[in-house]
Tab-separated table of C-alpha atoms in Angstrom:
chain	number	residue	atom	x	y	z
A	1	UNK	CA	-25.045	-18.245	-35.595
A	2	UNK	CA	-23.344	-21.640	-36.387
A	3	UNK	CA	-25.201	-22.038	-39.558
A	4	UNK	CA	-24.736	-18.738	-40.629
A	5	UNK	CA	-21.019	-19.199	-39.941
A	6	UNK	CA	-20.880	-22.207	-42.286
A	7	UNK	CA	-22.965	-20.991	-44.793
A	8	UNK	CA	-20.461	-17.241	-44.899
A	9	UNK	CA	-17.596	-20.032	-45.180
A	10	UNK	CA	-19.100	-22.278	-47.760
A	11	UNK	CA	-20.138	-19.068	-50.058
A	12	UNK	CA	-16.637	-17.754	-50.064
A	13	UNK	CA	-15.636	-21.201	-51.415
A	14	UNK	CA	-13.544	-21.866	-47.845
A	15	UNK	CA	-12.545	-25.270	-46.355
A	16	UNK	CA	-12.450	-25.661	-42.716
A	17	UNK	CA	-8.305	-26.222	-43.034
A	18	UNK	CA	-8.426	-22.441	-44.800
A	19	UNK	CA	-10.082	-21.037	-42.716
A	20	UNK	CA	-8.086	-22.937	-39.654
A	21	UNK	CA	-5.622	-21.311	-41.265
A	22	UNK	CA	-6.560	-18.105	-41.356
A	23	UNK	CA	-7.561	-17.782	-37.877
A	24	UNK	CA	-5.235	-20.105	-35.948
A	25	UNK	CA	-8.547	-21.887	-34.680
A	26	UNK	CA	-8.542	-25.516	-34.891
A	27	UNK	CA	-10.625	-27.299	-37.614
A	28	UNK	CA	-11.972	-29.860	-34.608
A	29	UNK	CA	-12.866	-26.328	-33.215
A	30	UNK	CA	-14.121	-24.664	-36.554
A	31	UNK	CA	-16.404	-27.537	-36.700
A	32	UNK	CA	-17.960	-27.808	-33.371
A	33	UNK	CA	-18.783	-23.808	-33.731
A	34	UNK	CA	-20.670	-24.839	-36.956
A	35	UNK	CA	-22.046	-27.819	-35.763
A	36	UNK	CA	-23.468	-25.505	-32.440
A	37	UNK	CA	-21.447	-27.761	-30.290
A	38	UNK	CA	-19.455	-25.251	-29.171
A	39	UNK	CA	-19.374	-21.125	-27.716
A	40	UNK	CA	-16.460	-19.399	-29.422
A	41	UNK	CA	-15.099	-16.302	-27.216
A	42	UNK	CA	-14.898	-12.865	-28.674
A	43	UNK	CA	-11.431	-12.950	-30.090
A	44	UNK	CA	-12.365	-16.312	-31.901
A	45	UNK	CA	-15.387	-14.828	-33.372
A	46	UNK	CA	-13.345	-11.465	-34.418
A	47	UNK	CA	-11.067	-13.837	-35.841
A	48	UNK	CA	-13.904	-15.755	-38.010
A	49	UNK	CA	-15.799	-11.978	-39.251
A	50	UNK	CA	-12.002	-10.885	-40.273
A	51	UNK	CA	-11.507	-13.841	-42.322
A	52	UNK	CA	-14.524	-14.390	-43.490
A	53	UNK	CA	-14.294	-10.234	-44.642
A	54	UNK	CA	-17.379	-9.398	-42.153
A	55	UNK	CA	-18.661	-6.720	-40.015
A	56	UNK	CA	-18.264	-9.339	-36.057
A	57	UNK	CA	-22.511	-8.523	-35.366
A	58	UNK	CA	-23.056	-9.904	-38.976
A	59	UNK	CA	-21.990	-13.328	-37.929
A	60	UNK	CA	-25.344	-13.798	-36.081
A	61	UNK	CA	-27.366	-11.471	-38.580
A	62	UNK	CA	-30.517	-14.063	-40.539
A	63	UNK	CA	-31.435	-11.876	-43.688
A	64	UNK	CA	-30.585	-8.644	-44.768
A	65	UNK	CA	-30.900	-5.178	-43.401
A	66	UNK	CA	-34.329	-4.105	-42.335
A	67	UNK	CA	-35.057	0.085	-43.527
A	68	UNK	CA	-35.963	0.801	-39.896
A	69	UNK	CA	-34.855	-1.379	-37.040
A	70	UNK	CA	-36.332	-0.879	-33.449
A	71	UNK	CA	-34.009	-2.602	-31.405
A	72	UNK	CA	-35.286	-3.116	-27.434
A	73	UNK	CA	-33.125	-3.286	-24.861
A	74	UNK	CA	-33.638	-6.650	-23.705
A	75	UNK	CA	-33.056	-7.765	-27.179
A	76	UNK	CA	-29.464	-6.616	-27.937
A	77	UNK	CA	-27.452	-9.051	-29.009
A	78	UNK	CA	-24.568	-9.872	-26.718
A	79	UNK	CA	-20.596	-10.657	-27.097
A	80	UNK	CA	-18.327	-10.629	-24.530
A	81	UNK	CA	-15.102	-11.967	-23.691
A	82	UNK	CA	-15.018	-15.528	-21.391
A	83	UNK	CA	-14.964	-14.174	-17.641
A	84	UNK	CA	-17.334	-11.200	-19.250
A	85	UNK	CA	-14.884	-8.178	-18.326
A	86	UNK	CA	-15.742	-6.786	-21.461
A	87	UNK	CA	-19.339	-6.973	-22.997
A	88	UNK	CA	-20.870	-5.396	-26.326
A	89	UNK	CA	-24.192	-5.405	-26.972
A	90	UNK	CA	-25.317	-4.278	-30.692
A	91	UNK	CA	-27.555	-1.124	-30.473
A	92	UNK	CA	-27.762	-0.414	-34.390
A	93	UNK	CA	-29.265	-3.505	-36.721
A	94	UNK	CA	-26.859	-5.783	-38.429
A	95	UNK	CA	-26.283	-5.160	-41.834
A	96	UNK	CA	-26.244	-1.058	-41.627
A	97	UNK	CA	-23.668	1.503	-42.765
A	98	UNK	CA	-22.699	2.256	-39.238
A	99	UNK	CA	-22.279	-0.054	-36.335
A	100	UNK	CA	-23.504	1.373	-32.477
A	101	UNK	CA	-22.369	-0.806	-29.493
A	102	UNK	CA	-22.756	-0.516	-26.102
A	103	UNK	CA	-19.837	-1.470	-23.999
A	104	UNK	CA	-18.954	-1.988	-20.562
A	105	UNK	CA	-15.009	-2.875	-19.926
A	106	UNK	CA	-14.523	-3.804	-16.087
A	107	UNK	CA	-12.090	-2.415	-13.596
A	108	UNK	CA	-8.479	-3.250	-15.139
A	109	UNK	CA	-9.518	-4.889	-17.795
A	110	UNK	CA	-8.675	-3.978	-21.534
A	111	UNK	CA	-10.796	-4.260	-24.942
A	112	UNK	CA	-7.657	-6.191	-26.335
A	113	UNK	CA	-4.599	-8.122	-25.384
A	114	UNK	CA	-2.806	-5.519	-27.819
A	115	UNK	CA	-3.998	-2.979	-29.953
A	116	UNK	CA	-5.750	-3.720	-32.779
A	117	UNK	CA	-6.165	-1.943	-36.350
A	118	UNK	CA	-9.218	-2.596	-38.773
A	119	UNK	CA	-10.392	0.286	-41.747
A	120	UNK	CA	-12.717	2.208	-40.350
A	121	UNK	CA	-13.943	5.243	-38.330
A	122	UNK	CA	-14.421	5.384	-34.601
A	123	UNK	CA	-16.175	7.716	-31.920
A	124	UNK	CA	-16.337	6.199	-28.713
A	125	UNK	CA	-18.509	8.489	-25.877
A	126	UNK	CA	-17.907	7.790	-22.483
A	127	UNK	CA	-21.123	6.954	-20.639
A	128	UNK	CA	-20.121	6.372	-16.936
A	129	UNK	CA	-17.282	5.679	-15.557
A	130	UNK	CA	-13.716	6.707	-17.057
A	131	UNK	CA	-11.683	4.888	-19.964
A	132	UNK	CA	-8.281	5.177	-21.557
A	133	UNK	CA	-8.500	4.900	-25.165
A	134	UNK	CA	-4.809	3.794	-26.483
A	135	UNK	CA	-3.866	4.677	-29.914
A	136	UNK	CA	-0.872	4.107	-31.577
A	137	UNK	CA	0.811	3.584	-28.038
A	138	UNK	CA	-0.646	6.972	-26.990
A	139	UNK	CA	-2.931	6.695	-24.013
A	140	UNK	CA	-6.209	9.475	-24.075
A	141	UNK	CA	-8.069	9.695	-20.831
A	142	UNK	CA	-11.970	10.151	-21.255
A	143	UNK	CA	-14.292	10.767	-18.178
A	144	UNK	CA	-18.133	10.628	-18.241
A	145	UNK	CA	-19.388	12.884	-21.292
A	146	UNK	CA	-15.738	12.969	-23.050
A	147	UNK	CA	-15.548	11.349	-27.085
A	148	UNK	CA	-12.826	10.415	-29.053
A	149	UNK	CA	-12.808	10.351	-32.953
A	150	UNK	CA	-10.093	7.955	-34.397
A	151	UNK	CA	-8.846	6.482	-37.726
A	152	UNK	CA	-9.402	2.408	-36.576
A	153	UNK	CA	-6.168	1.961	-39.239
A	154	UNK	CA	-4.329	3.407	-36.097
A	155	UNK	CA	-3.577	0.592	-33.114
A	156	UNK	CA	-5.741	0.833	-30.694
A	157	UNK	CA	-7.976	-0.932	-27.471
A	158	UNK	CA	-9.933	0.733	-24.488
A	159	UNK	CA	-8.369	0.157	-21.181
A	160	UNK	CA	-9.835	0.911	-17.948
A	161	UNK	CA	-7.201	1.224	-14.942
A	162	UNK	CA	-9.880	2.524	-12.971
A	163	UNK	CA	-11.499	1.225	-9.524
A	164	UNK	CA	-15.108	1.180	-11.266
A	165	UNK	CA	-17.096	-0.012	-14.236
A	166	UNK	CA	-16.808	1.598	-17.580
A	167	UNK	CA	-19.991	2.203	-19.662
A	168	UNK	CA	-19.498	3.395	-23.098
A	169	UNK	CA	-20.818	3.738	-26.843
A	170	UNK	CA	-18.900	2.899	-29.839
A	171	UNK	CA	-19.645	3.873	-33.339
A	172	UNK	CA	-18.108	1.731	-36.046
A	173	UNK	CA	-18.557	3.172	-39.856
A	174	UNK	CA	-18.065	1.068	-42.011
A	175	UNK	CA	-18.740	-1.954	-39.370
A	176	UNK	CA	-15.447	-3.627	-38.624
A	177	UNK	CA	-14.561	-7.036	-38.614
């Protein structure tokens, strides 16, 4: 991922200070996440694919898009946030039209710190467990087997303010940053 980062950065014609910039990351930071010297969380790397103009799962993607893609299980790749109360791991193949995550979001914890807007398209299905999906300061309740179809223009996160786990699929079209 860390040479893929640079090499995104250096093909958009970005310095480190731009792109410092852009994200409110440090360059000493910028540079050890190139460099592989260093982890970035999940909002860091949502903050590189936005200002680098990616789809987030692209940032570790090698070539381009296979025509099929078996993905296994064990596999996935894997973002989450630092203490891991929210994980994703990539179910559809980097690169694609649509993007397919599997999430899990842990008792009272949120997707976000605030709601977030990107242009895109968004079901989310409730696996197990229950969610909240908040959307322009509206909160929907979802339970096992309940969707939700949203404009990603519109604020939004997943919350769960519930006493157990919370398994869910996202799908992304066109992949977000």
């Amino acid at each position: 991922m860390s040479s893929r980062i640079r090499e995104l950065r250096r093909s958009r014609g970005l310095t480190l200070g731009q792109v410092s910039k852009q994200t409110g990351l440090s360059v000493a930071m910028l540079s050890q996440v190139e460099r592989g010297q260093s982890d970035p969380s999940l909002e860091s790397l949502r903050r590189l694919a936005e200002a680098l103009r990616i789809p987030l799962f692209d940032l570790f993607r090698t070539e381009g898009p296979e025509p099929v893609a078996v993905i296994r299980h064990d596999e996935r790749r894997l973002v989450s946030t630092p203490h891991r109360h929210l994980t994703y791991s990539q179910v559809s193949r980097s690169g694609g039209k649509v993007e397919v995550l599997e999430g899990t979001l842990d008792p009272g914890a949120a997707s976000s710190e605030s709601p977030r807007t990107h242009i895109s398209e968004e079901c989310v299905l409730v696996l197990e467990g229950s969610l909240i999906v908040e959307l322009e300061a509206i909160d929907y309740a979802l339970d096992a087997g309940d969707s939700c179809h949203f404009d990603s223009a519109l604020p939004h996160r997943f919350l769960n303010p519930h006493p157990e786990k919370a398994r869910f699929i996202v799908s992304v079209t066109p992949p977000s940053n």
